[in-house]
Short mmCIF file of N, CA and C in Angstrom, two decimals:
data_model
loop_
_atom_site.label_atom_id
_atom_site.label_comp_id
_atom_site.label_asym_id
_atom_site.label_seq_id
_atom_site.Cartn_x
_atom_site.Cartn_y
_atom_site.Cartn_z
N MET L 1 138.92 83.40 115.43
CA MET L 1 138.39 84.74 115.10
C MET L 1 136.81 84.88 114.29
N ARG L 2 136.38 85.01 113.66
CA ARG L 2 134.63 85.26 113.76
C ARG L 2 134.70 86.65 112.30
N HIS L 3 134.87 85.98 111.10
CA HIS L 3 135.54 86.64 110.01
C HIS L 3 134.28 86.25 108.92
N ARG L 4 133.84 86.90 108.46
CA ARG L 4 132.81 87.25 107.84
C ARG L 4 131.82 86.46 107.98
N VAL L 5 130.98 86.36 109.02
CA VAL L 5 130.03 85.49 110.37
C VAL L 5 128.73 86.41 110.89
N ALA L 6 128.11 86.42 109.71
CA ALA L 6 127.01 87.42 110.65
C ALA L 6 126.36 86.81 111.31
N GLY L 7 125.94 88.12 112.11
CA GLY L 7 125.02 87.86 113.58
C GLY L 7 125.43 87.47 114.28
N ARG L 8 124.56 87.08 115.93
CA ARG L 8 124.90 87.46 117.37
C ARG L 8 124.39 86.05 118.10
N ARG L 9 125.39 85.35 118.33
CA ARG L 9 124.68 83.79 119.00
C ARG L 9 123.91 84.22 120.08
N LEU L 10 124.25 85.00 120.72
CA LEU L 10 123.88 85.74 121.92
C LEU L 10 123.30 84.44 123.23
N GLY L 11 124.40 82.90 123.59
CA GLY L 11 124.34 81.99 124.25
C GLY L 11 123.36 80.93 123.73
N ARG L 12 122.79 81.03 123.33
CA ARG L 12 121.32 80.57 122.13
C ARG L 12 121.77 79.27 121.77
N ASP L 13 121.47 77.95 121.80
CA ASP L 13 121.51 77.08 120.33
C ASP L 13 120.42 77.82 119.44
N THR L 14 120.08 76.74 118.09
CA THR L 14 119.93 77.78 116.86
C THR L 14 118.65 78.01 116.72
N ASN L 15 117.62 77.63 117.10
CA ASN L 15 116.25 77.23 117.13
C ASN L 15 115.86 78.28 117.88
N HIS L 16 116.56 77.91 119.97
CA HIS L 16 116.41 79.01 120.66
C HIS L 16 116.48 80.33 120.26
N ARG L 17 117.89 81.08 119.41
CA ARG L 17 117.69 82.50 119.08
C ARG L 17 117.44 82.55 117.97
N LYS L 18 116.27 81.99 117.11
CA LYS L 18 115.89 82.36 115.55
C LYS L 18 113.67 82.70 116.35
N GLN L 19 113.36 82.43 117.20
CA GLN L 19 112.96 81.84 118.27
C GLN L 19 112.48 83.13 118.64
N MET L 20 113.44 83.26 119.53
CA MET L 20 113.99 84.71 120.30
C MET L 20 114.00 85.82 119.08
N ARG L 21 114.57 85.76 118.40
CA ARG L 21 114.50 86.96 117.46
C ARG L 21 113.10 87.17 116.44
N ARG L 22 112.25 86.30 116.07
CA ARG L 22 110.86 86.16 115.28
C ARG L 22 109.91 87.31 116.55
N THR L 23 109.94 86.10 118.01
CA THR L 23 109.22 87.12 118.98
C THR L 23 109.51 88.94 120.06
N LEU L 24 111.30 88.94 119.32
CA LEU L 24 111.37 90.59 119.72
C LEU L 24 110.85 90.99 118.77
N ILE L 25 111.34 91.49 117.08
CA ILE L 25 110.92 91.84 116.42
C ILE L 25 109.18 91.86 116.00
N SER L 26 108.65 90.74 116.40
CA SER L 26 107.06 91.37 116.26
C SER L 26 106.84 92.33 117.36
N GLN L 27 107.00 91.43 118.68
CA GLN L 27 106.83 92.41 119.50
C GLN L 27 107.35 94.05 119.64
N LEU L 28 108.35 94.17 119.37
CA LEU L 28 108.40 95.61 118.53
C LEU L 28 107.58 96.30 117.34
N PHE L 29 107.05 95.63 116.36
CA PHE L 29 105.93 96.22 115.49
C PHE L 29 105.01 96.28 116.32
N ARG L 30 103.99 95.07 117.27
CA ARG L 30 103.49 94.81 117.92
C ARG L 30 102.70 96.68 119.45
N TYR L 31 104.01 97.05 119.42
CA TYR L 31 103.74 97.27 120.78
C TYR L 31 104.31 98.79 120.18
N GLU L 32 105.83 99.08 119.10
CA GLU L 32 106.41 100.53 118.90
C GLU L 32 107.37 100.23 119.69
N LYS L 33 107.53 99.45 121.11
CA LYS L 33 108.66 99.74 121.48
C LYS L 33 109.11 98.59 122.63
N ILE L 34 110.41 97.91 123.36
CA ILE L 34 110.16 97.41 123.60
C ILE L 34 111.66 97.21 124.66
N LYS L 35 111.58 97.18 125.76
CA LYS L 35 112.96 96.71 126.68
C LYS L 35 113.05 95.16 126.54
N THR L 36 115.03 95.63 126.90
CA THR L 36 115.64 94.52 126.52
C THR L 36 116.41 94.76 127.11
N THR L 37 117.64 93.55 126.54
CA THR L 37 119.14 93.61 126.58
C THR L 37 119.60 94.89 125.78
N GLU L 38 121.03 95.12 125.44
CA GLU L 38 121.41 95.90 124.58
C GLU L 38 121.65 94.88 123.04
N ALA L 39 122.08 93.64 123.94
CA ALA L 39 122.67 92.61 123.14
C ALA L 39 121.64 92.09 122.36
N LYS L 40 120.47 92.07 122.81
CA LYS L 40 119.28 91.64 121.69
C LYS L 40 119.05 92.59 120.99
N ALA L 41 118.77 94.04 121.39
CA ALA L 41 118.51 95.24 120.57
C ALA L 41 119.44 95.27 119.35
N LYS L 42 120.64 94.98 119.42
CA LYS L 42 121.41 95.32 118.40
C LYS L 42 121.06 93.61 117.89
N ALA L 43 121.11 93.20 117.94
CA ALA L 43 120.27 91.45 117.09
C ALA L 43 119.93 92.02 116.46
N ILE L 44 119.04 92.30 116.87
CA ILE L 44 117.67 92.42 116.05
C ILE L 44 117.21 93.61 115.05
N ARG L 45 117.99 94.71 115.57
CA ARG L 45 117.12 95.89 115.14
C ARG L 45 117.98 95.54 113.47
N SER L 46 118.59 95.31 112.69
CA SER L 46 119.23 95.69 111.24
C SER L 46 117.74 94.60 111.02
N ARG L 47 117.47 93.97 111.33
CA ARG L 47 116.36 92.81 110.70
C ARG L 47 115.27 93.39 110.13
N ALA L 48 114.88 94.21 111.69
CA ALA L 48 113.41 94.83 111.92
C ALA L 48 113.18 95.95 110.81
N GLU L 49 114.64 96.68 110.90
CA GLU L 49 115.16 97.47 109.36
C GLU L 49 114.43 96.33 108.08
N LYS L 50 115.31 95.98 108.06
CA LYS L 50 114.97 95.33 106.96
C LYS L 50 113.97 95.75 106.71
N MET L 51 112.78 94.86 107.53
CA MET L 51 111.50 94.42 107.23
C MET L 51 110.07 95.99 107.10
N ILE L 52 111.34 96.97 107.86
CA ILE L 52 110.20 97.61 107.29
C ILE L 52 110.66 98.03 106.20
N THR L 53 111.68 98.85 106.11
CA THR L 53 111.88 99.16 104.40
C THR L 53 111.13 97.95 102.78
N LEU L 54 111.44 97.36 103.25
CA LEU L 54 110.92 95.28 102.19
C LEU L 54 109.48 96.19 102.31
N ALA L 55 108.88 96.07 103.82
CA ALA L 55 107.36 96.91 103.78
C ALA L 55 107.33 98.47 103.04
N ARG L 56 107.94 99.22 103.81
CA ARG L 56 107.80 100.66 102.76
C ARG L 56 107.81 100.36 101.08
N ASN L 57 109.11 99.96 100.71
CA ASN L 57 108.73 99.88 99.51
C ASN L 57 108.05 99.13 98.39
N ARG L 58 107.48 98.12 99.13
CA ARG L 58 106.83 96.66 97.89
C ARG L 58 105.38 96.65 98.61
N GLY L 59 104.50 97.62 99.90
CA GLY L 59 103.53 97.34 100.46
C GLY L 59 102.20 98.30 100.12
N ASP L 60 102.63 98.71 99.28
CA ASP L 60 101.11 99.66 98.41
C ASP L 60 100.97 99.19 97.11
N TYR L 61 100.04 98.78 97.00
CA TYR L 61 100.19 98.37 95.33
C TYR L 61 100.08 99.63 94.95
N GLU L 62 99.19 99.88 95.11
CA GLU L 62 98.17 101.50 94.63
C GLU L 62 99.54 102.68 94.17
N ARG L 63 100.17 102.53 95.07
CA ARG L 63 101.53 103.89 95.06
C ARG L 63 102.67 103.25 93.60
N LEU L 64 102.52 101.66 93.59
CA LEU L 64 103.78 100.56 92.59
C LEU L 64 102.62 101.08 90.95
N MET L 65 101.21 101.30 91.10
CA MET L 65 100.98 101.42 89.29
C MET L 65 101.06 102.58 89.26
N GLU L 66 100.88 103.52 90.49
CA GLU L 66 101.14 105.01 90.35
C GLU L 66 102.15 104.83 89.53
N LEU L 67 103.57 104.44 90.15
CA LEU L 67 104.60 104.82 89.39
C LEU L 67 104.69 104.25 87.99
N ALA L 68 104.25 103.08 87.96
CA ALA L 68 104.59 102.53 86.76
C ALA L 68 103.70 103.30 85.81
N GLU L 69 102.58 103.75 86.00
CA GLU L 69 101.69 104.65 85.22
C GLU L 69 102.11 105.92 84.51
N ASP L 70 102.71 106.31 86.22
CA ASP L 70 103.65 107.64 85.13
C ASP L 70 104.60 107.43 84.94
N GLY L 71 105.88 106.22 84.31
CA GLY L 71 106.47 105.52 83.48
C GLY L 71 108.21 106.33 84.28
N GLN L 72 107.94 106.02 85.87
CA GLN L 72 109.38 106.03 86.83
C GLN L 72 109.81 105.27 86.71
N GLU L 73 110.88 104.80 85.72
CA GLU L 73 110.98 103.91 86.08
C GLU L 73 112.45 102.96 86.36
N GLU L 74 113.43 104.31 86.73
CA GLU L 74 114.26 104.91 88.04
C GLU L 74 114.14 104.47 89.49
N THR L 75 112.60 105.11 89.69
CA THR L 75 111.94 104.96 90.88
C THR L 75 111.48 102.67 91.19
N LEU L 76 110.72 102.31 90.56
CA LEU L 76 110.80 101.40 90.15
C LEU L 76 111.44 100.41 90.63
N ARG L 77 112.92 101.09 89.51
CA ARG L 77 113.88 100.07 89.76
C ARG L 77 115.10 99.84 91.04
N SER L 78 114.65 100.96 91.66
CA SER L 78 114.82 101.13 92.88
C SER L 78 114.54 100.69 94.25
N LEU L 79 113.26 100.46 93.30
CA LEU L 79 112.18 99.73 95.14
C LEU L 79 111.84 98.31 94.86
N LEU L 80 111.69 97.89 93.05
CA LEU L 80 111.28 96.75 92.97
C LEU L 80 112.97 95.90 92.43
N THR L 81 112.97 94.03 92.45
CA THR L 81 113.65 93.82 91.49
C THR L 81 113.46 94.13 90.11
N ASP L 82 114.31 93.93 89.14
CA ASP L 82 114.25 93.99 87.74
C ASP L 82 113.29 93.24 87.88
N ALA L 83 113.32 92.14 87.65
CA ALA L 83 111.89 91.62 86.79
C ALA L 83 110.94 92.30 87.16
N GLN L 84 110.27 91.97 88.74
CA GLN L 84 109.05 92.84 88.87
C GLN L 84 108.72 93.74 88.57
N ALA L 85 109.78 95.50 87.98
CA ALA L 85 109.90 96.60 87.49
C ALA L 85 109.66 96.22 86.18
N ASN L 86 109.91 95.48 85.20
CA ASN L 86 110.32 95.65 84.16
C ASN L 86 108.61 95.11 83.47
N ARG L 87 108.02 93.96 84.23
CA ARG L 87 106.72 93.30 84.95
C ARG L 87 105.57 94.76 84.42
N LEU L 88 105.52 96.04 84.84
CA LEU L 88 104.76 96.53 86.10
C LEU L 88 105.10 97.96 84.65
N LEU L 89 106.60 98.23 84.49
CA LEU L 89 106.34 99.23 83.06
C LEU L 89 105.24 98.40 81.73
N ARG L 90 106.13 97.00 81.72
CA ARG L 90 105.67 96.28 80.58
C ARG L 90 104.33 96.89 80.54
N LEU L 91 103.78 96.24 81.56
CA LEU L 91 102.08 96.29 81.43
C LEU L 91 101.68 97.37 81.66
N ALA L 92 102.30 99.50 82.26
CA ALA L 92 101.61 100.07 82.10
C ALA L 92 101.66 100.67 80.88
N GLU L 93 102.88 100.56 80.00
CA GLU L 93 103.34 100.40 78.41
C GLU L 93 101.79 100.17 78.03
N ALA L 94 101.65 98.74 78.06
CA ALA L 94 100.37 98.54 76.85
C ALA L 94 98.88 98.67 77.39
N LYS L 95 99.02 99.76 78.47
CA LYS L 95 97.66 100.07 79.10
C LYS L 95 96.78 98.96 79.45
N ASP L 96 96.78 97.85 80.08
CA ASP L 96 96.71 96.85 80.81
C ASP L 96 96.29 97.35 82.37
N THR L 97 95.14 97.82 82.31
CA THR L 97 95.27 98.40 84.31
C THR L 97 94.68 97.26 84.62
N ALA L 98 94.05 95.90 83.93
CA ALA L 98 94.30 95.02 84.84
C ALA L 98 94.75 94.18 85.31
N GLY L 99 95.58 94.10 84.46
CA GLY L 99 97.09 93.12 84.61
C GLY L 99 98.10 93.83 85.70
N LEU L 100 97.97 95.30 85.55
CA LEU L 100 98.55 95.54 86.57
C LEU L 100 98.50 95.97 87.49
N GLU L 101 97.59 95.98 87.94
CA GLU L 101 97.06 95.42 89.45
C GLU L 101 96.99 94.38 90.19
N ARG L 102 97.11 93.23 88.71
CA ARG L 102 97.58 92.30 89.22
C ARG L 102 98.26 92.05 89.89
N GLU L 103 99.62 91.96 88.87
CA GLU L 103 101.06 92.50 89.33
C GLU L 103 101.68 93.09 90.39
N ALA L 104 100.76 94.71 90.46
CA ALA L 104 101.08 95.05 91.70
C ALA L 104 100.41 93.66 93.15
N LYS L 105 99.45 93.61 92.92
CA LYS L 105 99.25 93.82 93.96
C LYS L 105 99.94 92.15 95.19
N ALA L 106 100.38 91.38 93.18
CA ALA L 106 101.51 89.99 93.78
C ALA L 106 102.30 90.19 94.24
N ILE L 107 103.44 91.51 93.71
CA ILE L 107 104.25 92.27 94.48
C ILE L 107 103.90 92.36 95.56
N VAL L 108 102.73 92.88 96.13
CA VAL L 108 102.56 93.09 97.25
C VAL L 108 102.44 91.91 98.62
N ALA L 109 101.95 91.07 97.66
CA ALA L 109 101.17 89.85 98.61
C ALA L 109 102.87 89.12 98.11
N HIS L 110 103.93 88.78 97.64
CA HIS L 110 105.21 88.19 97.93
C HIS L 110 106.22 88.92 98.76
N ALA L 111 105.64 90.57 99.44
CA ALA L 111 106.86 91.37 100.80
C ALA L 111 106.34 90.52 101.57
N GLN L 112 104.90 90.43 101.74
CA GLN L 112 104.25 90.08 102.79
C GLN L 112 104.50 88.80 103.59
N ARG L 113 104.71 87.87 101.86
CA ARG L 113 104.95 86.16 102.31
C ARG L 113 106.25 86.38 103.06
N LEU L 114 107.40 87.37 102.36
CA LEU L 114 109.17 87.45 102.90
C LEU L 114 108.46 87.66 104.22
N ILE L 115 108.13 89.06 105.38
CA ILE L 115 108.05 89.27 105.88
C ILE L 115 107.56 88.43 106.94
N ALA L 116 106.14 87.41 106.13
CA ALA L 116 105.46 85.82 107.05
C ALA L 116 106.58 84.99 107.82
N ARG L 117 108.11 85.18 106.91
CA ARG L 117 108.37 83.67 107.81
C ARG L 117 109.26 84.15 109.27
N ASP L 118 109.35 85.09 108.89
CA ASP L 118 109.86 85.98 110.31
C ASP L 118 108.72 86.42 111.51
N ILE L 119 107.77 86.68 111.26
CA ILE L 119 106.60 87.44 112.00
C ILE L 119 105.55 86.09 111.85
N PRO L 120 105.32 85.60 112.91
CA PRO L 120 103.97 84.81 112.66
C PRO L 120 102.81 84.58 112.72
N ARG L 121 102.55 86.39 113.63
CA ARG L 121 101.23 86.99 113.60
C ARG L 121 100.99 87.96 112.47
N ARG L 122 99.75 87.21 112.44
CA ARG L 122 99.06 88.31 110.74
C ARG L 122 98.27 89.05 110.96
N GLU L 123 98.26 89.60 112.78
CA GLU L 123 97.76 91.22 113.35
C GLU L 123 99.40 92.19 113.03
N ASP L 124 100.37 91.50 113.13
CA ASP L 124 101.29 91.92 113.66
C ASP L 124 102.13 92.70 112.24
N ILE L 125 101.69 91.98 111.45
CA ILE L 125 102.37 92.12 109.72
C ILE L 125 101.66 92.92 109.26
N TYR L 126 100.23 92.42 109.22
CA TYR L 126 98.80 93.52 108.74
C TYR L 126 99.50 94.92 109.30
N ARG L 127 100.00 95.09 110.75
CA ARG L 127 100.09 97.08 110.62
C ARG L 127 101.88 96.78 110.65
N LEU L 128 102.73 95.91 110.21
CA LEU L 128 103.72 96.90 110.08
C LEU L 128 103.23 97.35 107.63
N PHE L 129 102.62 96.39 107.84
CA PHE L 129 101.96 97.43 106.19
C PHE L 129 101.75 98.64 106.43
N HIS L 130 100.00 98.14 106.80
CA HIS L 130 99.20 98.89 106.69
C HIS L 130 99.74 100.55 107.97
N ASP L 131 100.69 100.66 109.51
CA ASP L 131 99.92 101.58 110.40
C ASP L 131 102.29 102.13 110.06
N ILE L 132 102.95 100.74 110.26
CA ILE L 132 103.89 101.77 110.22
C ILE L 132 104.77 102.31 108.78
N ALA L 133 105.16 100.84 108.21
CA ALA L 133 105.83 101.36 106.88
C ALA L 133 104.86 102.82 106.31
N PRO L 134 104.07 102.65 106.30
CA PRO L 134 103.62 104.40 105.38
C PRO L 134 103.69 105.75 106.30
N ARG L 135 104.41 105.16 107.03
CA ARG L 135 104.69 106.35 108.09
C ARG L 135 106.55 106.36 107.69
N TYR L 136 106.72 106.03 107.32
CA TYR L 136 108.24 106.29 106.90
C TYR L 136 108.72 106.17 105.07
N VAL L 137 107.78 106.39 104.82
CA VAL L 137 107.59 106.70 103.03
C VAL L 137 108.76 107.55 102.53
N GLU L 138 108.98 108.64 103.21
CA GLU L 138 109.92 109.34 102.97
C GLU L 138 111.05 109.99 103.36
N ARG L 139 111.47 108.57 104.10
CA ARG L 139 112.60 108.11 105.39
C ARG L 139 113.42 107.59 104.71
N PRO L 140 114.41 107.36 104.14
CA PRO L 140 115.12 106.65 103.72
C PRO L 140 116.25 105.13 104.22
N GLY L 141 116.06 105.45 106.56
CA GLY L 141 116.27 104.46 106.47
C GLY L 141 116.43 104.99 107.92
N GLY L 142 116.86 103.97 108.72
CA GLY L 142 117.27 104.88 110.56
C GLY L 142 115.95 104.87 111.43
N TYR L 143 114.87 103.82 111.29
CA TYR L 143 113.56 103.65 111.93
C TYR L 143 113.49 103.23 113.49
N THR L 144 115.00 103.12 114.14
CA THR L 144 114.66 102.34 115.19
C THR L 144 115.65 103.49 116.23
N ARG L 145 115.13 103.62 117.61
CA ARG L 145 116.28 104.43 117.97
C ARG L 145 116.58 102.98 119.51
N ILE L 146 117.45 103.28 119.67
CA ILE L 146 118.23 102.35 121.24
C ILE L 146 118.42 103.85 122.10
N VAL L 147 117.04 103.20 123.17
CA VAL L 147 118.06 104.35 124.76
C VAL L 147 118.57 103.43 125.91
N ARG L 148 119.51 103.79 125.80
CA ARG L 148 119.82 103.34 126.85
C ARG L 148 119.21 103.72 128.37
N LEU L 149 118.60 102.42 129.21
CA LEU L 149 117.96 103.03 130.74
C LEU L 149 118.93 102.07 131.52
N GLY L 150 120.05 101.51 131.64
CA GLY L 150 121.30 101.33 132.82
C GLY L 150 120.99 99.45 132.75
N PRO L 151 121.89 99.29 133.62
CA PRO L 151 121.68 98.03 134.45
C PRO L 151 120.87 97.32 135.55
N ARG L 152 120.19 96.09 134.46
CA ARG L 152 119.80 95.49 134.95
C ARG L 152 119.89 94.83 136.64
N LYS L 153 118.39 94.66 138.01
CA LYS L 153 119.53 94.68 139.10
C LYS L 153 119.40 92.98 139.39
N GLY L 154 119.94 92.37 139.83
CA GLY L 154 120.27 90.74 139.62
C GLY L 154 121.96 90.25 138.86
N ASP L 155 121.50 90.70 137.36
CA ASP L 155 122.99 90.48 136.60
C ASP L 155 124.10 91.64 136.03
N ALA L 156 123.28 92.30 136.31
CA ALA L 156 123.78 93.96 135.59
C ALA L 156 123.63 94.08 134.57
N ALA L 157 123.06 93.07 133.64
CA ALA L 157 122.70 93.40 132.06
C ALA L 157 122.63 94.54 131.85
N GLU L 158 123.02 95.36 130.68
CA GLU L 158 122.92 96.69 130.36
C GLU L 158 121.61 96.68 129.72
N MET L 159 120.29 97.64 130.06
CA MET L 159 119.22 97.52 129.21
C MET L 159 118.85 98.34 128.52
N VAL L 160 118.43 98.50 127.40
CA VAL L 160 117.86 99.40 126.69
C VAL L 160 116.58 99.64 126.30
N MET L 161 115.68 100.42 126.01
CA MET L 161 115.10 100.53 124.74
C MET L 161 114.52 100.72 123.60
N LEU L 162 114.25 99.89 123.06
CA LEU L 162 114.66 99.61 121.38
C LEU L 162 112.81 100.97 120.48
N SER L 163 113.17 101.55 120.14
CA SER L 163 111.55 101.42 119.56
C SER L 163 111.80 102.38 118.51
N LEU L 164 110.64 102.00 118.02
CA LEU L 164 110.40 103.03 116.73
C LEU L 164 110.32 104.99 116.76
N LEU L 165 110.71 105.01 115.35
CA LEU L 165 110.57 106.63 115.55
C LEU L 165 110.02 107.36 115.44
N GLY L 166 108.91 107.85 116.02
CA GLY L 166 107.37 108.42 114.83
C GLY L 166 107.62 109.35 113.82
N GLU L 167 106.66 109.71 113.42
CA GLU L 167 106.41 110.62 112.13
C GLU L 167 107.52 111.39 111.64
N ASP L 168 107.15 112.26 113.14
CA ASP L 168 107.68 113.94 112.99
C ASP L 168 108.65 113.67 113.56
N GLU L 169 110.06 112.65 113.67
CA GLU L 169 111.67 112.53 114.40
C GLU L 169 112.02 112.36 113.28
N GLN L 170 112.98 113.07 113.60
CA GLN L 170 114.53 113.53 113.22
C GLN L 170 115.97 113.50 113.75
N LYS L 171 116.69 111.85 112.78
CA LYS L 171 117.79 112.01 113.15
C LYS L 171 118.66 113.69 113.53
N PRO L 172 119.15 113.20 114.82
CA PRO L 172 119.54 114.69 115.64
C PRO L 172 120.96 114.67 114.76
N LYS L 173 121.48 116.08 114.05
CA LYS L 173 122.41 116.48 113.54
C LYS L 173 123.93 115.53 113.88
N ALA L 174 124.86 115.62 113.25
CA ALA L 174 125.63 115.61 114.19
C ALA L 174 126.64 116.66 114.19
N LYS L 175 126.78 117.64 113.27
CA LYS L 175 126.79 118.91 113.44
C LYS L 175 126.72 119.88 114.49
N ALA L 176 125.43 119.57 114.67
CA ALA L 176 125.31 120.23 116.17
C ALA L 176 125.22 119.89 117.09
N LYS L 177 125.81 118.31 117.15
CA LYS L 177 126.45 117.96 118.63
C LYS L 177 128.09 118.78 118.54
N THR L 178 129.11 118.81 117.42
CA THR L 178 129.93 118.60 117.86
C THR L 178 130.01 119.84 118.27
N ARG L 179 129.13 121.15 117.68
CA ARG L 179 129.41 122.69 118.06
C ARG L 179 128.74 122.81 118.97
N ALA L 180 127.97 122.12 119.30
CA ALA L 180 128.52 122.33 122.07
C ALA L 180 128.79 121.67 122.10
N ARG L 181 129.25 120.74 121.48
CA ARG L 181 130.64 120.42 122.57
C ARG L 181 132.05 121.39 122.51
N VAL L 182 132.19 121.95 121.19
CA VAL L 182 133.47 123.03 121.43
C VAL L 182 132.79 123.95 122.06
N ARG L 183 131.12 124.52 122.40
CA ARG L 183 130.97 125.43 122.86
C ARG L 183 131.52 125.11 124.28
N SER L 184 130.89 123.96 124.53
CA SER L 184 131.41 123.68 126.21
C SER L 184 132.59 123.95 126.44
N ARG L 185 133.67 123.41 126.12
CA ARG L 185 135.14 123.28 126.23
C ARG L 185 135.41 125.09 126.57
N GLU L 186 135.58 126.39 125.46
CA GLU L 186 135.24 127.13 125.55
C GLU L 186 135.48 127.92 127.24
#
């Protein structure tokens, strides 16, 4: 039994699996959609969403400065670690604008370094922080969609399209689907 064992092995050794995940996530951020097997898509989906959340929360130093200057402690604590939030709030309270800007930029740089551990190309990191993450500032999660494409010729592996949601796309409401099913039964 695999109790408390995270991740999927995907029939590969550790190094191959890690490199494959890095490549797939990098391609997802580069092209905003990739065609792959269902198992691979499910294996990288959660990590990609966590990266987007990190970039969304800690990727804009101007937003962090603004929140600190406005004294929005609760919001800062939800986006950052307690130590980071404390430093920003202390600098904002002391009216140290230069120090506040330096600290906010350090938080952004740290987030970029965390992402750079898994994404090798700088262009993809830039795209994540400047194009993709700002798109989801108001969205609490669920940035990707998996659409089934059917079995692949040759080995009949279930193929899917893993894509990032657009700015205007919302998750379908579960109640609407339930009502539609009830109506179709009548």
